[in-house]
GROMACS .gro file of C-alpha atoms in nm:
model
  251
    1MET     CA    1   4.755  -4.367  -2.343
    2ASP     CA    2   4.710  -4.068  -2.549
    3ILE     CA    3   4.953  -4.010  -2.844
    4VAL     CA    4   5.130  -3.670  -2.839
    5GLU     CA    5   5.123  -3.506  -3.177
    6ARG     CA    6   5.398  -3.297  -3.336
    7VAL     CA    7   5.196  -3.004  -3.427
    8HIS     CA    8   5.341  -2.713  -3.642
    9VAL     CA    9   5.188  -2.388  -3.707
   10ALA     CA   10   5.329  -2.153  -3.993
   11PRO     CA   11   5.197  -1.845  -4.173
   12VAL     CA   12   5.182  -1.875  -4.547
   13GLY     CA   13   5.356  -1.575  -4.689
   14TYR     CA   14   5.640  -1.561  -4.946
   15GLU     CA   15   5.845  -1.856  -4.829
   16TYR     CA   16   5.866  -2.205  -4.945
   17ASP     CA   17   6.153  -2.411  -4.830
   18ARG     CA   18   6.150  -2.225  -4.485
   19LEU     CA   19   5.808  -2.352  -4.432
   20VAL     CA   20   5.817  -2.704  -4.586
   21ILE     CA   21   6.170  -2.835  -4.485
   22PRO     CA   22   6.124  -2.763  -4.084
   23ALA     CA   23   5.780  -2.925  -4.103
   24THR     CA   24   5.899  -3.231  -4.298
   25GLU     CA   25   6.225  -3.281  -4.119
   26GLY     CA   26   6.080  -3.203  -3.795
   27ARG     CA   27   5.853  -3.509  -3.866
   28ALA     CA   28   5.515  -3.301  -3.802
   29ASP     CA   29   5.215  -3.501  -3.761
   30ARG     CA   30   4.995  -3.198  -3.832
   31ILE     CA   31   5.051  -2.839  -3.952
   32HIS     CA   32   4.801  -2.550  -3.925
   33LEU     CA   33   4.870  -2.318  -4.208
   34LEU     CA   34   4.770  -1.946  -4.143
   35GLU     CA   35   4.673  -1.803  -4.478
   36HIS     CA   36   4.620  -1.432  -4.537
   37ASP     CA   37   4.276  -1.289  -4.579
   38GLU     CA   38   4.268  -1.231  -4.951
   39PRO     CA   39   4.129  -1.380  -5.275
   40GLU     CA   40   4.295  -1.697  -5.399
   41SER     CA   41   4.362  -1.536  -5.725
   42LEU     CA   42   4.615  -1.303  -5.544
   43LYS     CA   43   4.816  -1.577  -5.382
   44PRO     CA   44   5.141  -1.731  -5.539
   45ASP     CA   45   5.082  -2.043  -5.732
   46TYR     CA   46   5.349  -2.217  -5.524
   47HIS     CA   47   5.116  -2.204  -5.218
   48GLU     CA   48   4.944  -2.499  -5.372
   49ASP     CA   49   5.294  -2.682  -5.410
   50ILE     CA   50   5.340  -2.621  -5.048
   51ARG     CA   51   5.021  -2.798  -4.942
   52ALA     CA   52   5.102  -3.069  -5.204
   53ASP     CA   53   5.458  -3.133  -5.052
   54LEU     CA   54   5.324  -3.127  -4.696
   55ALA     CA   55   5.047  -3.376  -4.784
   56GLU     CA   56   5.296  -3.592  -4.975
   57ALA     CA   57   5.499  -3.620  -4.668
   58GLY     CA   58   5.203  -3.760  -4.479
   59ILE     CA   59   5.137  -3.445  -4.265
   60GLU     CA   60   4.772  -3.363  -4.193
   61ILE     CA   61   4.688  -3.006  -4.309
   62GLU     CA   62   4.448  -2.758  -4.145
   63ARG     CA   63   4.385  -2.416  -4.320
   64HIS     CA   64   4.301  -2.105  -4.145
   65THR     CA   65   4.208  -1.769  -4.288
   66VAL     CA   66   4.401  -1.489  -4.087
   67ASP     CA   67   4.467  -1.133  -4.139
   68LEU     CA   68   4.849  -1.172  -4.123
   69PHE     CA   69   4.911  -0.786  -4.065
   70ASP     CA   70   4.689  -0.776  -3.755
   71VAL     CA   71   4.887  -0.865  -3.431
   72TYR     CA   72   4.556  -0.965  -3.260
   73ASP     CA   73   4.403  -1.170  -3.537
   74VAL     CA   74   4.726  -1.385  -3.549
   75LEU     CA   75   4.742  -1.397  -3.164
   76ALA     CA   76   4.375  -1.525  -3.169
   77VAL     CA   77   4.431  -1.804  -3.402
   78VAL     CA   78   4.758  -1.924  -3.273
   79THR     CA   79   4.637  -1.926  -2.901
   80THR     CA   80   4.328  -2.116  -3.025
   81ILE     CA   81   4.536  -2.375  -3.179
   82ALA     CA   82   4.772  -2.414  -2.898
   83HIS     CA   83   4.462  -2.435  -2.667
   84VAL     CA   84   4.320  -2.710  -2.874
   85HIS     CA   85   4.658  -2.899  -2.886
   86ALA     CA   86   4.730  -2.836  -2.503
   87GLU     CA   87   4.856  -3.204  -2.452
   88ASP     CA   88   5.052  -3.204  -2.787
   89ASP     CA   89   5.409  -3.061  -2.888
   90VAL     CA   90   5.316  -2.731  -3.057
   91ARG     CA   91   5.579  -2.549  -3.241
   92VAL     CA   92   5.531  -2.224  -3.433
   93ASN     CA   93   5.721  -2.090  -3.730
   94VAL     CA   94   5.773  -1.713  -3.694
   95ALA     CA   95   5.984  -1.704  -3.979
   96THR     CA   96   5.746  -1.739  -4.281
   97GLY     CA   97   5.494  -1.474  -4.268
   98SER     CA   98   5.495  -1.086  -4.204
   99LYS     CA   99   5.680  -0.910  -3.919
  100VAL     CA  100   5.343  -0.833  -3.750
  101SER     CA  101   5.233  -1.198  -3.769
  102ALA     CA  102   5.573  -1.308  -3.619
  103ILE     CA  103   5.500  -1.067  -3.327
  104GLY     CA  104   5.156  -1.208  -3.283
  105ALA     CA  105   5.282  -1.580  -3.293
  106THR     CA  106   5.556  -1.498  -3.057
  107ILE     CA  107   5.319  -1.341  -2.786
  108ALA     CA  108   5.089  -1.632  -2.839
  109CYS     CA  109   5.386  -1.886  -2.770
  110MET     CA  110   5.460  -1.676  -2.434
  111THR     CA  111   5.116  -1.704  -2.307
  112THR     CA  112   5.040  -2.050  -2.390
  113GLY     CA  113   5.370  -2.247  -2.368
  114ALA     CA  114   5.408  -2.337  -2.751
  115THR     CA  115   5.767  -2.321  -2.885
  116PRO     CA  116   5.849  -2.052  -3.144
  117TYR     CA  117   6.127  -2.122  -3.402
  118TYR     CA  118   6.306  -1.910  -3.656
  119VAL     CA  119   6.436  -2.069  -3.997
  120HIS     CA  120   6.766  -1.935  -4.116
  121PRO     CA  121   6.782  -1.968  -4.502
  122GLU     CA  122   7.092  -2.094  -4.682
  123GLU     CA  123   7.054  -1.781  -4.917
  124TYR     CA  124   6.829  -1.523  -4.993
  125ALA     CA  125   6.658  -1.464  -5.338
  126THR     CA  126   6.753  -1.198  -5.577
  127THR     CA  127   6.416  -1.212  -5.732
  128ASP     CA  128   6.080  -1.119  -5.567
  129GLU     CA  129   5.963  -1.455  -5.422
  130PRO     CA  130   6.003  -1.704  -5.254
  131VAL     CA  131   6.218  -1.475  -5.035
  132GLY     CA  132   6.468  -1.741  -4.913
  133TYR     CA  133   6.602  -2.078  -5.042
  134GLY     CA  134   6.723  -2.374  -4.838
  135VAL     CA  135   6.738  -2.410  -4.480
  136ARG     CA  136   7.069  -2.339  -4.302
  137GLU     CA  137   6.941  -2.376  -3.943
  138THR     CA  138   6.623  -2.399  -3.747
  139GLU     CA  139   6.663  -2.199  -3.434
  140ARG     CA  140   6.433  -2.250  -3.138
  141LEU     CA  141   6.370  -1.904  -2.983
  142PRO     CA  142   6.382  -1.847  -2.614
  143THR     CA  143   6.049  -1.724  -2.451
  144TYR     CA  144   5.968  -1.557  -2.137
  145PRO     CA  145   5.632  -1.663  -2.003
  146ILE     CA  146   5.375  -1.381  -1.963
  147ASP     CA  147   5.044  -1.371  -1.809
  148GLY     CA  148   4.736  -1.302  -2.030
  149PRO     CA  149   4.398  -1.238  -1.890
  150THR     CA  150   4.219  -1.487  -1.678
  151ARG     CA  151   3.912  -1.667  -1.813
  152GLU     CA  152   3.681  -1.472  -1.590
  153GLN     CA  153   3.840  -1.137  -1.687
  154VAL     CA  154   3.782  -1.220  -2.063
  155VAL     CA  155   3.419  -1.323  -1.980
  156VAL     CA  156   3.379  -0.975  -1.837
  157LEU     CA  157   3.540  -0.837  -2.144
  158LYS     CA  158   3.302  -1.012  -2.357
  159TYR     CA  159   3.001  -0.882  -2.152
  160LEU     CA  160   3.120  -0.523  -2.179
  161SER     CA  161   3.165  -0.562  -2.551
  162GLU     CA  162   2.790  -0.628  -2.570
  163ASN     CA  163   2.676  -0.380  -2.336
  164ALA     CA  164   2.744  -0.006  -2.315
  165LYS     CA  165   2.879   0.133  -1.993
  166VAL     CA  166   2.796  -0.097  -1.695
  167ASN     CA  167   2.794  -0.051  -1.325
  168LYS     CA  168   2.984  -0.280  -1.059
  169LYS     CA  169   2.657  -0.438  -0.950
  170GLU     CA  170   2.588  -0.559  -1.302
  171LEU     CA  171   2.936  -0.714  -1.316
  172ILE     CA  172   2.869  -0.897  -0.973
  173GLU     CA  173   2.543  -1.024  -1.109
  174LEU     CA  174   2.738  -1.155  -1.415
  175GLY     CA  175   2.979  -1.333  -1.181
  176GLU     CA  176   2.700  -1.500  -0.987
  177ASP     CA  177   2.523  -1.605  -1.311
  178ARG     CA  178   2.812  -1.748  -1.471
  179GLU     CA  179   2.959  -1.888  -1.145
  180LEU     CA  180   3.288  -1.708  -1.213
  181PRO     CA  181   3.566  -1.783  -0.967
  182PHE     CA  182   3.580  -1.434  -0.815
  183ILE     CA  183   3.239  -1.502  -0.666
  184VAL     CA  184   3.256  -1.873  -0.638
  185ASN     CA  185   3.571  -1.907  -0.469
  186SER     CA  186   3.560  -1.604  -0.245
  187ARG     CA  187   3.397  -1.589   0.108
  188ALA     CA  188   3.216  -1.263   0.035
  189SER     CA  189   2.869  -1.271   0.168
  190THR     CA  190   2.795  -0.899   0.182
  191ASP     CA  191   2.746  -0.662  -0.102
  192LYS     CA  192   3.041  -0.459   0.018
  193SER     CA  193   3.281  -0.758   0.033
  194LYS     CA  194   3.155  -0.857  -0.320
  195PHE     CA  195   3.245  -0.517  -0.460
  196ARG     CA  196   3.600  -0.540  -0.298
  197VAL     CA  197   3.656  -0.888  -0.472
  198LEU     CA  198   3.512  -0.758  -0.800
  199ASP     CA  199   3.794  -0.473  -0.771
  200SER     CA  200   4.080  -0.668  -0.682
  201LYS     CA  201   4.027  -0.964  -0.915
  202ILE     CA  202   3.852  -0.799  -1.226
  203VAL     CA  203   3.822  -0.431  -1.244
  204ASP     CA  204   4.149  -0.306  -1.114
  205PRO     CA  205   4.369  -0.523  -1.318
  206LEU     CA  206   4.169  -0.462  -1.626
  207GLU     CA  207   4.188  -0.093  -1.554
  208SER     CA  208   4.558  -0.103  -1.487
  209ASP     CA  209   4.619  -0.284  -1.838
  210ARG     CA  210   4.408  -0.033  -1.991
  211TYR     CA  211   4.158  -0.285  -2.115
  212VAL     CA  212   3.865  -0.109  -1.948
  213GLU     CA  213   3.787   0.256  -1.844
  214VAL     CA  214   3.605   0.349  -1.522
  215GLU     CA  215   3.424   0.659  -1.510
  216LYS     CA  216   3.234   0.796  -1.219
  217VAL     CA  217   2.875   0.907  -1.305
  218GLY     CA  218   2.697   1.050  -1.002
  219ARG     CA  219   2.736   0.814  -0.709
  220GLN     CA  220   2.803   0.520  -0.949
  221LYS     CA  221   3.124   0.405  -1.134
  222ARG     CA  222   3.061   0.298  -1.499
  223ILE     CA  223   3.282   0.051  -1.674
  224SER     CA  224   3.350   0.042  -2.039
  225LEU     CA  225   3.568  -0.150  -2.275
  226THR     CA  226   3.867   0.020  -2.450
  227GLU     CA  227   4.000  -0.057  -2.796
  228SER     CA  228   4.294  -0.244  -2.648
  229GLY     CA  229   4.035  -0.449  -2.435
  230ARG     CA  230   3.844  -0.526  -2.737
  231ASN     CA  231   4.166  -0.636  -2.915
  232VAL     CA  232   4.258  -0.855  -2.614
  233LEU     CA  233   3.933  -1.010  -2.613
  234HIS     CA  234   3.971  -1.103  -2.960
  235GLY     CA  235   4.310  -1.228  -2.910
  236PHE     CA  236   4.214  -1.468  -2.604
  237ARG     CA  237   3.878  -1.579  -2.727
  238HIS     CA  238   3.991  -1.943  -2.697
  239LEU     CA  239   3.917  -1.899  -2.326
  240LEU     CA  240   3.552  -1.851  -2.361
  241ASP     CA  241   3.320  -2.163  -2.351
  242ASP     CA  242   3.008  -2.225  -2.556
  243ARG     CA  243   2.788  -2.029  -2.328
  244ASP     CA  244   3.016  -1.727  -2.351
  245LEU     CA  245   3.023  -1.741  -2.723
  246ASP     CA  246   2.649  -1.717  -2.776
  247ARG     CA  247   2.601  -1.451  -3.017
  248TRP     CA  248   2.977  -1.409  -3.045
  249ASP     CA  249   3.091  -1.121  -3.285
  250PRO     CA  250   3.458  -1.107  -3.234
  251ARG     CA  251   3.492  -0.766  -3.376
   0.00000   0.00000   0.00000
């Protein structure tokens, strides 16, 4: 029988107690620290103390370099962590980073089933940092499940990121080559039926969400990736497997 780990995820910003206390009192087995992408010399000295306190409590620490002011970068890392720990109890602290990181982390929880929580301090600091002291309450936040893109849609977004405007025939060939569900699980046997399935399962949903643009060029329709599509691809990269990740350049 596999042991379920208590896994915490926390951005490392200008908080100390609001990060350490929930993890230690919650008896976390492991914590993933999301550290802003900047030189170590610019980070507060107490960041080392945070790691020391967590380690002293017997918590395994994993560190990730993240742009805490990029929603999609935070989303990408948190969804990946939740995917890796799909069988574990994953809890995400949304109080310890930036407002942007809180948004990205919350969206990640809604798409993966991880649990977000907010930490209320006993008091706020009058000096610059840490921002809060003590922990008055740790509040589990309500979530409303939302659907992210499917794996096969992310594979298509990845393909579009590597190729300029492509036609639908190329996407059908991609589906056949990668054995994607919209081809494998359909009864489509003619080109016309394959185009219908491609539209209903891939192109129409992605266009509706504004992740792709469809442009008519002569008698063909050309499909290209939008900036939103590129961001979503980055945010849901955990859905790609090793074959999809060959030559992967997330940005």
